[in-house]
Short mmCIF file of C-alpha atoms in Angstrom, two decimals:
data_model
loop_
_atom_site.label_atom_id
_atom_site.label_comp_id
_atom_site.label_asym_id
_atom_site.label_seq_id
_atom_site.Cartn_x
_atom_site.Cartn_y
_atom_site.Cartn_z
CA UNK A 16 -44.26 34.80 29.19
CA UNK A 17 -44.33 37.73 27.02
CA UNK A 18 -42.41 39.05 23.49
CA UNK A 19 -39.05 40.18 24.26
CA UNK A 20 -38.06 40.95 20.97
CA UNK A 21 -39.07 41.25 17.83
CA UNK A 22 -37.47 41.81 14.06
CA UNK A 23 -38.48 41.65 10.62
CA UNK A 24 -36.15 42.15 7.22
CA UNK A 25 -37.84 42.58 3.59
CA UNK A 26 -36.81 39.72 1.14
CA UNK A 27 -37.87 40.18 -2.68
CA UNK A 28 -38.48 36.54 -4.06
CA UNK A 29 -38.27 36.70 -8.30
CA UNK A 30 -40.87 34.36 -9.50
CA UNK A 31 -40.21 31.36 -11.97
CA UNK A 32 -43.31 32.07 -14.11
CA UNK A 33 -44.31 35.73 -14.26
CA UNK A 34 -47.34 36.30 -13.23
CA UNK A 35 -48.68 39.00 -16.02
CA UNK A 36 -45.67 41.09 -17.25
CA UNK A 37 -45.92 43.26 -14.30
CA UNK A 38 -45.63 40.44 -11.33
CA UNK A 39 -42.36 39.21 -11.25
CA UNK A 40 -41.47 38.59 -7.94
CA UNK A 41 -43.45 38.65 -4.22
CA UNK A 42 -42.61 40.50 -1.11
CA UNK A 43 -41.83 38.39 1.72
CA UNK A 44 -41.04 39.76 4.84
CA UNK A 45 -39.30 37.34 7.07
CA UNK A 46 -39.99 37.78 10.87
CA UNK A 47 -38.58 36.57 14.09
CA UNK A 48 -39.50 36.74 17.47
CA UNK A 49 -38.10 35.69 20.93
CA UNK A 50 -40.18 35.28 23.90
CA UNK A 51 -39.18 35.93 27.13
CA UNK A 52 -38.53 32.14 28.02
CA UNK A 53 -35.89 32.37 25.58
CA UNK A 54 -37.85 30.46 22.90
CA UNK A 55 -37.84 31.80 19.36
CA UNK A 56 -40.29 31.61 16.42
CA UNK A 57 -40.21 32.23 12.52
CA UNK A 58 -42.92 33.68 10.76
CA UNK A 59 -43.78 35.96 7.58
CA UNK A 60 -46.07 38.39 5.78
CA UNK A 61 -46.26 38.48 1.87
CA UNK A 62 -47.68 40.58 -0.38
CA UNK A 63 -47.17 40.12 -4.75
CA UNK A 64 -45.17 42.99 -5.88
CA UNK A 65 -47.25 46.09 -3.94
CA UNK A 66 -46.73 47.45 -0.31
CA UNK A 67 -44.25 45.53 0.81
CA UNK A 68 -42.40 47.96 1.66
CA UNK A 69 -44.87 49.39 4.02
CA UNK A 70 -45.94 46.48 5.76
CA UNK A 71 -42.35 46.23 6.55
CA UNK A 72 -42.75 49.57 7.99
CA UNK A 73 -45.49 48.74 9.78
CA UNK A 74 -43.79 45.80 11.50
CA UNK A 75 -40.58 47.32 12.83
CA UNK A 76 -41.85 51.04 13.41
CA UNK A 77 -45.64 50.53 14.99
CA UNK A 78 -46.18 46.50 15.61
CA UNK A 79 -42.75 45.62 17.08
CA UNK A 80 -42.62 48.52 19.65
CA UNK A 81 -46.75 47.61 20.64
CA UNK A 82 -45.78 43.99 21.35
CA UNK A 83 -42.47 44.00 23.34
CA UNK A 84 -43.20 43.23 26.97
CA UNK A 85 -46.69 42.10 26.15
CA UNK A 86 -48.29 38.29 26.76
CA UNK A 87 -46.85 36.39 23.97
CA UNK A 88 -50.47 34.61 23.32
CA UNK A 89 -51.23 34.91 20.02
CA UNK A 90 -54.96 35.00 20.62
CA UNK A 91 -54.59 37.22 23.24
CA UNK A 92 -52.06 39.57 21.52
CA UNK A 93 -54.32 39.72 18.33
CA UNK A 94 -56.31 42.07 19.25
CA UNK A 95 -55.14 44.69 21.45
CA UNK A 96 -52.51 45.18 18.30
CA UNK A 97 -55.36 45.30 15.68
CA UNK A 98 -56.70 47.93 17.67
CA UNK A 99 -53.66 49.61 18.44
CA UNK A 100 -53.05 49.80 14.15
CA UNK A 101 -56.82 50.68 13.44
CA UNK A 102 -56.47 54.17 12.86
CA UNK A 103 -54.04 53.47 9.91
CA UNK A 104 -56.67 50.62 8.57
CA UNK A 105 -59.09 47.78 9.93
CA UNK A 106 -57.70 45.44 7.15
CA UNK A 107 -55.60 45.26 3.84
CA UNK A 108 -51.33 46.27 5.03
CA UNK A 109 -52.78 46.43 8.64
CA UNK A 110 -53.53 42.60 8.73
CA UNK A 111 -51.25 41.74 6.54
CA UNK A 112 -48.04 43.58 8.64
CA UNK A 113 -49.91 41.41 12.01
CA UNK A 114 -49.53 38.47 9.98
CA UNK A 115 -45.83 38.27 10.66
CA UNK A 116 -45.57 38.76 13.90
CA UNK A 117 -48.94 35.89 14.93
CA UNK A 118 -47.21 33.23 12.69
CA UNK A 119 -43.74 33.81 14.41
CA UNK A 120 -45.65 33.34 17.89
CA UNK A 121 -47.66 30.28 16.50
CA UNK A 122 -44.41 28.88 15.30
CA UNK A 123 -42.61 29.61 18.89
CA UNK A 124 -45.57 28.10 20.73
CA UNK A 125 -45.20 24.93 18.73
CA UNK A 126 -41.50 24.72 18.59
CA UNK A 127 -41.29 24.66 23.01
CA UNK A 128 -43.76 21.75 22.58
CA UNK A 129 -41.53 20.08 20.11
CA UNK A 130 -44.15 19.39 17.42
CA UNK A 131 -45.52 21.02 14.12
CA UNK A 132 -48.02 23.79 14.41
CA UNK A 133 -50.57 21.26 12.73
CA UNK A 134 -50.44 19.26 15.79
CA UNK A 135 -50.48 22.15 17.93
CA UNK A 136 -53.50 23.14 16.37
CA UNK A 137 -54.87 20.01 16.24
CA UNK A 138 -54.59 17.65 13.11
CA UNK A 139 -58.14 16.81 11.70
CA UNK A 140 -57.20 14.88 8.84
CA UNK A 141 -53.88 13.04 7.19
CA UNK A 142 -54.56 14.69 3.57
CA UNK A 143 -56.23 17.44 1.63
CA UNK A 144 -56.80 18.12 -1.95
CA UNK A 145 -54.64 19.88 -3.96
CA UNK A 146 -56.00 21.51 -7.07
CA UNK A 147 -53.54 22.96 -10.11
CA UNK A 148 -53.69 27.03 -10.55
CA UNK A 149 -51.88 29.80 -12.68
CA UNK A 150 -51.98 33.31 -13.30
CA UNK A 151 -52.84 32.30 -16.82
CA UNK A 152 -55.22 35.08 -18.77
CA UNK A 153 -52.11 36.70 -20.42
CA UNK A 154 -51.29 32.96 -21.98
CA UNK A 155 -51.73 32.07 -25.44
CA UNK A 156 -54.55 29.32 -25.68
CA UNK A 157 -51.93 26.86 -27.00
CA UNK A 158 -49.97 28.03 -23.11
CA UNK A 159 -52.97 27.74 -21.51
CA UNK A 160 -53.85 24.04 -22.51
CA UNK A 161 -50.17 22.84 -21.87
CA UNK A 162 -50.80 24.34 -18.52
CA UNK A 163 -53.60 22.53 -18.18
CA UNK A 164 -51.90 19.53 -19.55
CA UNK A 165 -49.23 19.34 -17.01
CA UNK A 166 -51.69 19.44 -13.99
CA UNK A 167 -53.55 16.53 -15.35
CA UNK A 168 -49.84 14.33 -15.74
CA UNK A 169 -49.28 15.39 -12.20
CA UNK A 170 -52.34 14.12 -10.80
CA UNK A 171 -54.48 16.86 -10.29
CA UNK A 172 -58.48 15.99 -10.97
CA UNK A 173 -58.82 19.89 -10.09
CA UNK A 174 -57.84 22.83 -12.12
CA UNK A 175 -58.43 26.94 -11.61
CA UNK A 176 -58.02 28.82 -14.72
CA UNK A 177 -58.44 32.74 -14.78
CA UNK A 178 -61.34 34.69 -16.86
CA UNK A 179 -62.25 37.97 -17.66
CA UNK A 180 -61.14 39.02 -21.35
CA UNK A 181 -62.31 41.89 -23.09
CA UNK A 182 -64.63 39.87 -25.41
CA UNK A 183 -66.65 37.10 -23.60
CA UNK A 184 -65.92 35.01 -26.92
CA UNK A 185 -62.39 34.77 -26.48
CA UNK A 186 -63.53 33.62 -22.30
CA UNK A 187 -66.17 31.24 -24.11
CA UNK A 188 -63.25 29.41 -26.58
CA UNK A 189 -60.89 29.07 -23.79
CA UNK A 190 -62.60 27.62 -21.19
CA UNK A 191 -64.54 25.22 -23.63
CA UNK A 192 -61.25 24.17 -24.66
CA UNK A 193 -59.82 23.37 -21.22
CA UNK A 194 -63.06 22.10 -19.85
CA UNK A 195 -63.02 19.89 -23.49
CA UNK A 196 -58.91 18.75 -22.75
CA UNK A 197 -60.04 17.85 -18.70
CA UNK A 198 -62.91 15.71 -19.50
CA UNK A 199 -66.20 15.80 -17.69
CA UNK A 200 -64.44 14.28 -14.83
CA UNK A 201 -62.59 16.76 -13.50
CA UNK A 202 -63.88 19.74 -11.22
CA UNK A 203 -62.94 23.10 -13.28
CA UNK A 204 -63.23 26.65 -11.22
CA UNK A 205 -62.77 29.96 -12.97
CA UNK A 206 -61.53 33.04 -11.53
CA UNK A 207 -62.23 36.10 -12.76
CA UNK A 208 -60.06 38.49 -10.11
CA UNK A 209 -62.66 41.22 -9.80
CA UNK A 210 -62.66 42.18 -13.33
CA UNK A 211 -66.57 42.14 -13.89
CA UNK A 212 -69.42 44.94 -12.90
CA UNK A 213 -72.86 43.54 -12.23
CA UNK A 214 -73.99 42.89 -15.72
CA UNK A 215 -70.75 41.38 -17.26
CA UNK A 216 -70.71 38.92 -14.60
CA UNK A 217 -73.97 37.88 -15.16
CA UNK A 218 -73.72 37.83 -18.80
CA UNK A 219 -70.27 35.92 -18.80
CA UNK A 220 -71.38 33.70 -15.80
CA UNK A 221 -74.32 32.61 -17.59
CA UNK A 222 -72.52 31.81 -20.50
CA UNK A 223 -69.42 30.06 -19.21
CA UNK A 224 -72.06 28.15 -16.79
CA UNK A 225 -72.33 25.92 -19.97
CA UNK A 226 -68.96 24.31 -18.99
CA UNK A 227 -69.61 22.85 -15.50
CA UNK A 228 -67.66 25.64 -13.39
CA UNK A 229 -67.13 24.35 -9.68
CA UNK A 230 -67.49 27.95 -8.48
CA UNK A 231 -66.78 31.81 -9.80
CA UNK A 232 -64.18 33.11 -7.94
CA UNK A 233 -64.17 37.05 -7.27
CA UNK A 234 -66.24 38.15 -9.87
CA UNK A 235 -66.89 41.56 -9.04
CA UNK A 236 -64.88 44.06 -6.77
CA UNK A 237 -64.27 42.88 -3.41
CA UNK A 238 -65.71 45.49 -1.53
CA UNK A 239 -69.18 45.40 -3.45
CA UNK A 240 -71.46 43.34 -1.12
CA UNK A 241 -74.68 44.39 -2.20
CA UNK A 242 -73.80 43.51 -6.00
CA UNK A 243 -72.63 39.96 -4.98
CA UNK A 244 -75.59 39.22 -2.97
CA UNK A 245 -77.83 40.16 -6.07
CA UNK A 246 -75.40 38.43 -8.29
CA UNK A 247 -75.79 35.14 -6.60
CA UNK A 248 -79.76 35.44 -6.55
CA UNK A 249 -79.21 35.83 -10.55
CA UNK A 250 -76.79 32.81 -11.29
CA UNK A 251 -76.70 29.04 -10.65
CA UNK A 252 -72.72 28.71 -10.33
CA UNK A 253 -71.42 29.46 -6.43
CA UNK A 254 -69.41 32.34 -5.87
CA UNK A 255 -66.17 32.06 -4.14
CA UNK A 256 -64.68 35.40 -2.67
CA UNK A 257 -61.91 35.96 0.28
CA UNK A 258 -58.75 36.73 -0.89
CA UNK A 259 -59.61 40.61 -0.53
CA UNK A 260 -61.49 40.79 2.32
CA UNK A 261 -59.71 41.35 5.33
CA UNK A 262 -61.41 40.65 8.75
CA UNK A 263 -63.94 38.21 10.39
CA UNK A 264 -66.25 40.90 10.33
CA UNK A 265 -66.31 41.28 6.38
CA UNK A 266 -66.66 37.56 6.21
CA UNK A 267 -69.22 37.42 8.31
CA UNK A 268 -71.32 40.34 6.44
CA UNK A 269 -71.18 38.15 3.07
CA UNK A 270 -71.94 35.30 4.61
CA UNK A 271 -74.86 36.46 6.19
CA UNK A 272 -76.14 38.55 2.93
CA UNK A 273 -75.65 34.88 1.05
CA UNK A 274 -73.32 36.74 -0.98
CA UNK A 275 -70.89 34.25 -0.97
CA UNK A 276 -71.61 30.49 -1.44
CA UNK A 277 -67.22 29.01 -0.92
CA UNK A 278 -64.95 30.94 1.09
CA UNK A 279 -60.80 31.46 0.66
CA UNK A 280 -59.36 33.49 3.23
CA UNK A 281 -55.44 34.30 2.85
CA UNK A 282 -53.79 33.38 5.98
CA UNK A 283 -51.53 36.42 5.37
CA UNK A 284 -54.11 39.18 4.64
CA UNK A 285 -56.45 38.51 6.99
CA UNK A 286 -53.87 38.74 10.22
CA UNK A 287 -52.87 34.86 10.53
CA UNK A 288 -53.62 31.86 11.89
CA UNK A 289 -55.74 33.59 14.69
CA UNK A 290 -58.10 35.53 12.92
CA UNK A 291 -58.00 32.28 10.14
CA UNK A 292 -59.62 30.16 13.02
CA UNK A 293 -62.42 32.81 13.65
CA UNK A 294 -62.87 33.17 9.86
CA UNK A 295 -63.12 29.17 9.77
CA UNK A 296 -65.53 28.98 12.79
CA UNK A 297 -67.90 31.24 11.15
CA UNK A 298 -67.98 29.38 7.82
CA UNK A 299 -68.50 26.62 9.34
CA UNK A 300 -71.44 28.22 11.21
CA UNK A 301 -72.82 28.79 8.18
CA UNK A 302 -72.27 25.67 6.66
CA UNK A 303 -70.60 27.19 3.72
CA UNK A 304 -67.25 25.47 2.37
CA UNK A 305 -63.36 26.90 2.63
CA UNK A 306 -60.67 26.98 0.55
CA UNK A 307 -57.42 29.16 2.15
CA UNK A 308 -56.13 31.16 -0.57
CA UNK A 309 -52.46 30.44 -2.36
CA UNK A 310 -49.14 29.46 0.20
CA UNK A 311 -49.81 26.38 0.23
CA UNK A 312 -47.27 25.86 2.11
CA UNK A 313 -49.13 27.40 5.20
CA UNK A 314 -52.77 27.13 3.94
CA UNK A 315 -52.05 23.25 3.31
CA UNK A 316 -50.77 23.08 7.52
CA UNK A 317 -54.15 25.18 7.97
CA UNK A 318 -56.54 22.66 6.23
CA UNK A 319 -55.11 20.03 7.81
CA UNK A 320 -56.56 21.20 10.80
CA UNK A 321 -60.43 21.87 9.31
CA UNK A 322 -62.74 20.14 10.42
CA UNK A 323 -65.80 21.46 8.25
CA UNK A 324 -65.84 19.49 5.08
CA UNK A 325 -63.38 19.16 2.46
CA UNK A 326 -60.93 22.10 2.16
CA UNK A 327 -59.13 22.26 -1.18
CA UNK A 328 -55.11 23.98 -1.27
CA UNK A 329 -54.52 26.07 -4.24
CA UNK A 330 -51.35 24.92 -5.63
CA UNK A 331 -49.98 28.25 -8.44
CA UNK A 332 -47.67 26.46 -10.61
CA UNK A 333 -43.47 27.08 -10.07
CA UNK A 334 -44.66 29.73 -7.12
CA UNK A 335 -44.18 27.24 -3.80
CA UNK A 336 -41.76 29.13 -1.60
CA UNK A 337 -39.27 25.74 -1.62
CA UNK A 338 -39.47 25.68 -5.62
CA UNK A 339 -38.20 29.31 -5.54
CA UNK A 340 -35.10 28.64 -3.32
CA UNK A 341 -36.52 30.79 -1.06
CA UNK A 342 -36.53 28.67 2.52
CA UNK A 343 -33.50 27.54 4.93
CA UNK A 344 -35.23 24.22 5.49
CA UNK A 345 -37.17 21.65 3.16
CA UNK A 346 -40.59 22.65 2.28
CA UNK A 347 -43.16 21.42 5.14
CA UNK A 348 -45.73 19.86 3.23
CA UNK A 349 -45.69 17.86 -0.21
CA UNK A 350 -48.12 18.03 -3.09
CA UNK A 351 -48.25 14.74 -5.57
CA UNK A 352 -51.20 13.33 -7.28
CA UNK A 353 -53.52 15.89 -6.20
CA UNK A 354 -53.04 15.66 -2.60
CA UNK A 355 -51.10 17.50 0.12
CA UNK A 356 -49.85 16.24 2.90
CA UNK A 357 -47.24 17.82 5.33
CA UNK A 358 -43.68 16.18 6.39
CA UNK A 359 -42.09 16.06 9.88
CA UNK A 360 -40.86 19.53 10.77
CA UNK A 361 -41.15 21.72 14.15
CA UNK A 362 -43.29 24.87 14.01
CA UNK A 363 -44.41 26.36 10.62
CA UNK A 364 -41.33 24.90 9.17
CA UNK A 365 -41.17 28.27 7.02
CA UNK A 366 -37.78 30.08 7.69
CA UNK A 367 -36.74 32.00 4.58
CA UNK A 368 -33.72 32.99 3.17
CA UNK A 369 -31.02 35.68 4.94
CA UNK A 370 -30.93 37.73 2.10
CA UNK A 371 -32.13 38.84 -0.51
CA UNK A 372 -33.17 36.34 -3.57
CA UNK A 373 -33.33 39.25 -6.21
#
C-alpha cells in the first residue's frame, strides 16, 4: 500500500478578531492524498500570515514527488521525508510543509477502518479541558477584561492572557485586574511570546508571580536553551515553551536541561501527529505535563488520546476553523463549559474549503 498521489492548494482564511493589526488571516494549506488501495485522506498545514506560501512550495515541488510510490505508513514515511527535506531545514517550514501530507495519511488510515482518528489512535479519555485564550496585548484594559468576561459566562475556569509591555507597570495593572475579575478560583497563565531577555523575564516574572500564574509561557526566545534553564533555576512560576521548537530532539534537549517545566507542541509545526506521539512519549518520560498548542480542533482529537495527566486545549477566541466558515463538514469536536469533547466523524474530520475564503 503506498501514496499514489498527492496534492495540496493554498487557502487564506481572514480571521474574525485580528490578531495585532498585522494578523488578519492564517495560511491553510489544504492537502489530499490517495493511496494506492484507492482510499483517500484530508489533511493540512497552517501557518498565521508568514510562509505559507513556501510551505506550499515545499509540498507540491519537493514532498509530493519524495512520497509517490512510497509505503503509505505514516510512521514509516516520516522519516525518510524529514531526511530527504533536511538540507533546506531540520524544523520550522520543513515540519510544518510534512505536516500536511502525515495528517492526510492519518486521516486515510482511519477513514478504511471506518472510525475517527481518535479511535484509531486510541481514545484515553471522554473529555479534556478547555481553557479561554486571545491574542490580547494590543487590547485596551477595558477589551481585555470583557475578554476575560466572556470566557468566564462560557464556562471556562481557565484563562491565557498575553504579557510583555514596554513598562512592567502597565503588565502589573493588567494582569492584577484580570486575576482580580477571575477570582482566586480560577487557574490564570500568562504568555509572554518571546518578548523578554534574561533579566526582564526575571524581573517581570517575579513581579507578576504575585498573581498566582499557572505557568509563563515562552518567555524568552525559543531557541535560547541555556537562558531558560537558568531562568527556571531563578523563578518559582513553571515555564511552558513548544510552540517554536520544532523536533523531538529540541524537546528532548529542554527537557533534559529542566528548562522547561509544561510542554505545548503544535501538531502542525512539529511534522504531525507522528512526531506529536514521540514528542508526547518523551514528556511523559519525564513526567513533565502537555498542553498541544492552538487548533483545537486537532490538538483537542490529540489529547484525547494522552494518557500522561491532564492535557489542557487552548481554545483562541472567534479563531476555530468551523467559526471561520472555513470547513466542508461540521467541526469535529465541541467546546462548552470548559470542556472539549469530539463528535462522531470519520478521520480528522478537517476538510476545508475549495477555495479561497479571502
Amino acid at each position: 500500500m503506498t501514496v499514489a498521489e498527492f496534492d495540496a492548494r493554498l487557502l487564506r482564511v481572514p480571521l474574525a478578531r485580528a490578531w495585532a493589526g498585522d494578523v488578519t488571516s492564517v495560511g491553510v494549506i489544504a492537502t489530499h492524498v490517495v493511496r494506492s488501495d484507492g482510499v483517500e485522506g484530508w489533511g493540512f498545514s497552517w501557518t498565521p500570515q508568514i510562509g505559507a506560501q513556501a510551505v506550499h512550495e515545499l509540498l507540491v515541488h519537493d514532498i509530493a514527488p519524495a512520497a509517490l510510490g512510497r509505503d503509505a505508513d505514516p510512521e514509516t514515511l516520516w522519516d525518510p521525508l524529514w531526511r530527504h527535506l533536511h538540507e533546506a531545514g531540520g524544523g520550522g517550514l520543513t515540519t510544518i510543509a510534512l505536516a500536511g501530507l502525515d495528517l492526510a495519511l492519518w486521516d486515510a488510515e482511519a477513514r478504511r477502518r471506518g472510525i475517527s482518528a481518535v479511535d484509531l489512535l486510541g481514545r484515553a479519555r471522554a473529555s479534556v479541558r478547555a481553557y479561554g485564550s486571545g491574542v490580547n496585548l494590543h487590547y485596551s484594559l477595558d477589551e481585555l477584561l470583557a475578554q476575560v468576561g466572556r470566557w468566564i459566562d462560557a464556562g471556562f475556569d481557565a484563562v491565557k492572557i498575553k504579557v510583555g509591555k514596554p513598562d512592567l507597570a502597565e503588565d502589573v495593572d493588567r494582569v492584577a485586574a484580570v486575576r482580580e475579575l477571575l477570582g482566586p478560583d480560577c487557574d490564570l497563565m500568562i504568555d509572554a511570546n518571546q518578548r523578554w531577555d534574561l533579566d526582564r523575564a526575571t524581573r517581570s516574572v517575579r513581579a507578576l508571580g504575585a498573581f498566582a500564574p499557572a505557568w509563563i509561557e515562552e518567555p524568552l526566545r525559543a531557541d535560547d536553551l541555556a537562558s531558560h534553564a537558568e531562568l527556571a533555576r531563578r523563578i518559582d512560576v513553571p515555564i511552558a515553551v513548544g510552540e517554536n521548537l520544532h523536533t523531538a530532539f529540541r524537546f528532548d534537549e529542554y527537557l533534559r536541561a529542566g528548562a522547561a517545566q509544561i510542554v505545548q507542541p503544535n501538531i502542525v509545526r512539529v511534522g504531525g501527529i507522528t512526531p506529536f506521539r514521540r514528542i508526547a512519549a518523551l514528556a511523559a518520560e519525564h513526567g513533565v505535563p502537555l498542553h498541544p498548542h492552538l487548533l483545537p480542533e486537532l490538538s483537542g482529537q490529540l489529547a484525547l488520546t494522552l494518557t500522561n495527566g491532564e492535557p489542557m486545549v487552548e481554545d483562541v477566541e472567534d479563531a476555530g476553523f468551523g467559526a471561520l466558515g472555513a470547513l466542508i463538514d461540521p467541526s469535529p469536536v465541541a467546546i462548552a463549559d470548559g470542556c472539549l469533547t469530539d463528535l462522531p466523524h470519520l478521520g480528522l474530520g478537517l476538510r476545508f474549503a475549495r477555495k479561497d475564503l479571502s
